[in-house]
């Protein structure tokens, strides 16, 4: 595959944290550490008073661990403190090369816990032969299975992943929002005629569905045994064709098909209300369908303005797009969703841009101060939904 930044790399290198709530375990085989609500009073630092209405039976806001997941030093402790100051206790992160090793996962989780954070989701990647049905696919799948077993052994509840033939990032560009802030635009016209890449090739839907079916039938039974839940992230951007390849997770019909391939609590999706709108869908209705069936293992919470579904849209501030974010949150609460909500893709604001060495990882993106805005808005929506 080409050297292009993955979704988790984009988030990780932003230098702050996402987070994923502890999911319900599917097996007693997994360690119990994350099966009860993480209590920061047991770690270093002062405990955070519970926010109004929030608890183990409500959604949890998360951020990317960023520097907080690094070596046990003052920098990691300071990064964790910045996350906790926003009232966030759960983090997600990129899992690194596969197969994952139990000792490495445990060390990372222990370091974060020492600084008051619970690691509850890792992005797993690095199995291109399985995605493209190439020689070595079974070896790739075995690495994924070994990684999932390691995750289960340390009590890590969720592994998130992508299944792109090609991610259409060439269509991204920066737009200017309110008072000169950065928005992230996507325009399919910018990349629709780009040819397939040599190391990816072009793939049709039947082929991609066949490949992921083979993968899921091998991996999901092992995930069930380990007590680990997989969350497949939708194609974002949901371009109709991306460098000659069609995308199986580029429609809500594809999302529904995915969870039916292997009927298991370990085979679920990351529900993304922003991508839902990008495809012209109603996020509340889509949320209701998946949440009412217990098919959501993770949530991404952001807003968007759409000029043409699938092809032309703009990622905007969480408070100003076409999505009714309160209605989405209220539906999650109504459906008793208790796992992580990630208020992703902070917008580019001057305060972040003025920080030394600030480098947005996508056009129009922001940093810590913009994440603070997203977290505050998301918490207000959650508290209002819990009280309604």
Coordinates of C-alpha atoms in Angstrom, one line a residue, residues 128-378:
X128 CA -3.4 -5.4 3.3
X129 CA -3.1 -8.9 1.9
X130 CA -6.4 -9.8 3.6
X131 CA -8.1 -6.6 2.2
X132 CA -6.9 -7.2 -1.3
X133 CA -7.1 -11.1 -1.3
X134 CA -3.4 -11.5 -2.1
X135 CA -0.9 -14.2 -1.2
X136 CA -0.2 -14.0 2.5
X137 CA -3.8 -13.1 3.5
X138 CA -4.1 -16.0 5.9
X139 CA -0.8 -14.9 7.6
X140 CA -2.2 -11.4 7.9
X141 CA -5.4 -12.8 9.4
X142 CA -3.5 -14.8 11.9
X143 CA -1.7 -11.7 13.0
X144 CA -5.0 -10.0 13.6
X145 CA -6.2 -13.0 15.6
X146 CA -3.1 -13.0 17.7
X147 CA -3.5 -9.3 18.3
X148 CA -7.2 -9.8 19.4
X149 CA -6.2 -12.5 21.8
X150 CA -3.6 -10.2 23.3
X151 CA -6.2 -7.4 23.6
X152 CA -8.6 -9.8 25.3
X153 CA -6.0 -11.0 27.8
X154 CA -5.4 -7.4 29.1
X155 CA -9.1 -6.4 29.1
X156 CA -9.0 -4.1 26.1
X157 CA -12.7 -4.2 24.9
X158 CA -12.7 -2.7 21.4
X159 CA -10.5 -2.9 18.3
X160 CA -11.5 -0.4 15.5
X161 CA -10.4 -0.9 11.9
X162 CA -10.9 0.2 8.3
X163 CA -11.5 -1.7 5.1
X164 CA -10.6 0.8 2.4
X165 CA -9.6 -0.3 -1.1
X166 CA -8.4 3.3 -1.3
X167 CA -9.2 6.2 1.0
X168 CA -10.2 9.3 -1.1
X169 CA -8.1 11.8 0.8
X170 CA -7.0 13.5 -2.4
X171 CA -10.4 15.2 -2.4
X172 CA -9.7 17.1 0.8
X173 CA -9.0 20.8 0.8
X174 CA -9.2 23.7 3.3
X175 CA -12.1 26.1 3.3
X176 CA -12.6 29.2 5.4
X177 CA -15.3 29.3 8.1
X178 CA -16.6 31.8 10.6
X179 CA -14.1 34.6 11.4
X180 CA -11.5 32.9 9.3
X181 CA -11.5 29.6 11.1
X182 CA -10.6 26.4 9.2
X183 CA -13.1 24.0 7.7
X184 CA -12.3 20.8 5.9
X185 CA -13.9 20.5 2.5
X186 CA -14.2 17.5 0.2
X187 CA -14.8 17.7 -3.5
X188 CA -15.0 14.5 -5.6
X189 CA -14.2 16.4 -8.7
X190 CA -10.6 16.9 -7.4
X191 CA -9.9 13.2 -7.5
X192 CA -12.5 11.3 -9.4
X193 CA -10.3 10.7 -12.5
X194 CA -7.2 9.6 -10.6
X195 CA -6.0 6.2 -11.8
X196 CA -5.6 3.2 -9.5
X197 CA -2.3 3.0 -7.6
X198 CA 0.0 0.2 -8.6
X199 CA 0.2 -1.4 -5.1
X200 CA -3.6 -1.2 -4.6
X201 CA -5.2 -1.9 -7.9
X202 CA -8.9 -1.5 -8.7
X203 CA -11.5 -3.6 -6.9
X204 CA -15.2 -4.0 -7.4
X205 CA -17.9 -4.4 -4.7
X206 CA -18.3 -8.2 -5.1
X207 CA -14.6 -8.7 -4.6
X208 CA -14.4 -6.5 -1.6
X209 CA -17.4 -8.1 0.0
X210 CA -16.0 -11.5 -0.6
X211 CA -12.7 -10.5 1.0
X212 CA -14.2 -9.1 4.1
X213 CA -16.6 -12.1 4.5
X214 CA -13.6 -14.4 4.5
X215 CA -11.9 -12.1 7.1
X216 CA -14.9 -11.8 9.4
X217 CA -15.7 -15.6 9.4
X218 CA -12.1 -16.2 10.5
X219 CA -11.7 -13.4 13.0
X220 CA -15.1 -12.8 14.7
X221 CA -15.3 -16.3 16.4
X222 CA -11.8 -15.6 17.9
X223 CA -12.9 -12.1 19.0
X224 CA -15.9 -13.6 20.8
X225 CA -13.7 -16.0 22.7
X226 CA -11.4 -13.1 23.7
X227 CA -14.2 -10.8 24.8
X228 CA -13.2 -8.2 22.2
X229 CA -15.5 -6.2 20.0
X230 CA -14.6 -5.1 16.5
X231 CA -15.8 -1.7 15.2
X232 CA -15.5 -1.1 11.4
X233 CA -15.3 2.6 10.6
X234 CA -17.3 3.8 7.6
X235 CA -15.6 4.9 4.4
X236 CA -14.8 8.5 4.9
X237 CA -14.9 10.3 2.5
X238 CA -17.7 8.1 1.1
X239 CA -16.6 8.7 -2.5
X240 CA -18.5 6.7 -5.1
X241 CA -15.3 5.3 -6.7
X242 CA -11.9 5.9 -5.2
X243 CA -9.0 5.4 -7.6
X244 CA -10.9 2.8 -9.5
X245 CA -12.3 1.0 -6.5
X246 CA -15.7 0.9 -4.9
X247 CA -16.1 1.1 -1.2
X248 CA -18.2 -1.4 0.8
X249 CA -18.7 0.9 3.7
X250 CA -19.7 3.9 1.6
X251 CA -23.5 3.4 2.0
X252 CA -25.7 2.8 4.9
X253 CA -26.9 -0.3 3.1
X254 CA -23.3 -1.5 3.2
X255 CA -23.2 -0.9 6.9
X256 CA -26.3 -3.0 7.4
X257 CA -24.9 -5.8 5.2
X258 CA -21.7 -5.8 7.2
X259 CA -23.2 -6.5 10.5
X260 CA -25.3 -9.3 9.0
X261 CA -22.3 -11.3 7.6
X262 CA -21.5 -12.7 11.0
X263 CA -24.3 -12.1 13.6
X264 CA -22.2 -11.4 16.7
X265 CA -21.7 -8.6 19.2
X266 CA -18.1 -8.7 18.2
X267 CA -19.0 -7.7 14.6
X268 CA -20.3 -4.1 14.7
X269 CA -19.6 -0.7 13.4
X270 CA -18.4 2.8 14.4
X271 CA -21.5 4.8 13.9
X272 CA -20.5 8.2 12.4
X273 CA -23.2 10.8 12.3
X274 CA -21.1 13.1 10.1
X275 CA -20.5 10.4 7.4
X276 CA -24.2 9.5 7.5
X277 CA -25.1 13.1 6.5
X278 CA -22.3 13.1 3.9
X279 CA -24.2 10.3 2.2
X280 CA -27.5 12.1 2.4
X281 CA -28.8 10.0 5.3
X282 CA -30.7 10.9 8.4
X283 CA -28.3 10.3 11.4
X284 CA -31.1 9.9 13.9
X285 CA -32.8 7.2 11.8
X286 CA -29.5 5.4 11.1
X287 CA -28.5 5.6 14.7
X288 CA -31.8 4.2 15.8
X289 CA -31.5 1.2 13.4
X290 CA -28.0 0.2 14.6
X291 CA -28.4 1.1 18.3
X292 CA -31.7 -0.6 18.7
X293 CA -30.1 -3.8 17.4
X294 CA -26.9 -3.4 19.5
X295 CA -24.7 -2.9 16.5
X296 CA -22.7 0.1 17.6
X297 CA -19.3 -0.4 19.3
X298 CA -18.1 3.2 18.9
X299 CA -19.5 6.6 17.9
X300 CA -17.9 9.5 16.0
X301 CA -19.7 12.8 16.7
X302 CA -19.2 15.7 14.3
X303 CA -21.2 18.0 12.0
X304 CA -21.2 18.8 8.2
X305 CA -22.7 20.9 5.5
X306 CA -23.5 18.9 2.3
X307 CA -23.7 20.4 -1.2
X308 CA -24.0 17.1 -3.0
X309 CA -24.2 13.8 -1.1
X310 CA -21.1 11.6 -1.5
X311 CA -19.3 14.2 -3.6
X312 CA -19.2 17.7 -2.1
X313 CA -19.4 18.6 1.5
X314 CA -17.7 20.6 4.2
X315 CA -16.8 19.6 7.8
X316 CA -17.7 22.5 10.0
X317 CA -17.9 23.4 13.7
X318 CA -20.0 20.9 15.7
X319 CA -22.6 23.6 16.4
X320 CA -23.3 24.9 12.9
X321 CA -23.9 22.0 10.5
X322 CA -26.9 20.3 9.1
X323 CA -27.0 17.6 11.8
X324 CA -29.2 18.0 14.8
X325 CA -26.5 16.9 17.2
X326 CA -28.9 17.0 20.2
X327 CA -31.3 14.7 18.4
X328 CA -28.5 12.3 17.7
X329 CA -27.3 12.4 21.3
X330 CA -30.9 12.0 22.6
X331 CA -31.3 8.9 20.4
X332 CA -28.1 7.3 21.7
X333 CA -29.3 7.9 25.3
X334 CA -32.8 6.6 24.4
X335 CA -31.2 3.4 23.1
X336 CA -29.1 3.1 26.2
X337 CA -25.8 3.3 24.4
X338 CA -23.1 3.3 27.1
X339 CA -19.8 3.2 25.1
X340 CA -17.5 5.9 23.8
X341 CA -18.4 9.0 21.9
X342 CA -15.5 10.7 20.1
X343 CA -16.1 14.4 19.2
X344 CA -13.6 14.3 16.4
X345 CA -12.1 16.6 13.8
X346 CA -11.5 19.9 15.6
X347 CA -11.7 23.0 13.5
X348 CA -8.7 25.3 12.8
X349 CA -8.8 28.2 15.2
X350 CA -6.2 31.0 15.6
X351 CA -5.3 30.0 19.2
X352 CA -4.2 26.5 18.1
X353 CA -2.5 27.9 14.9
X354 CA -0.4 30.3 17.0
X355 CA 1.0 27.5 19.1
X356 CA 4.7 26.6 18.4
X357 CA 5.1 23.7 16.0
X358 CA 1.4 23.3 15.3
X359 CA 0.9 21.2 12.3
X360 CA -2.7 20.2 11.4
X361 CA -2.9 16.7 10.0
X362 CA -5.7 17.5 7.6
X363 CA -6.7 20.7 5.8
X364 CA -8.5 23.1 8.1
X365 CA -7.9 21.0 11.2
X366 CA -7.3 22.2 14.7
X367 CA -5.8 21.2 18.0
X368 CA -6.3 21.1 21.7
X369 CA -8.3 24.3 22.1
X370 CA -10.6 23.3 19.4
X371 CA -11.0 19.8 20.9
X372 CA -11.9 21.6 24.2
X373 CA -14.8 23.3 22.3
X374 CA -15.9 19.9 20.9
X375 CA -15.8 18.2 24.3
X376 CA -17.7 21.0 26.0
X377 CA -20.4 21.0 23.3
X378 CA -20.7 17.2 23.4

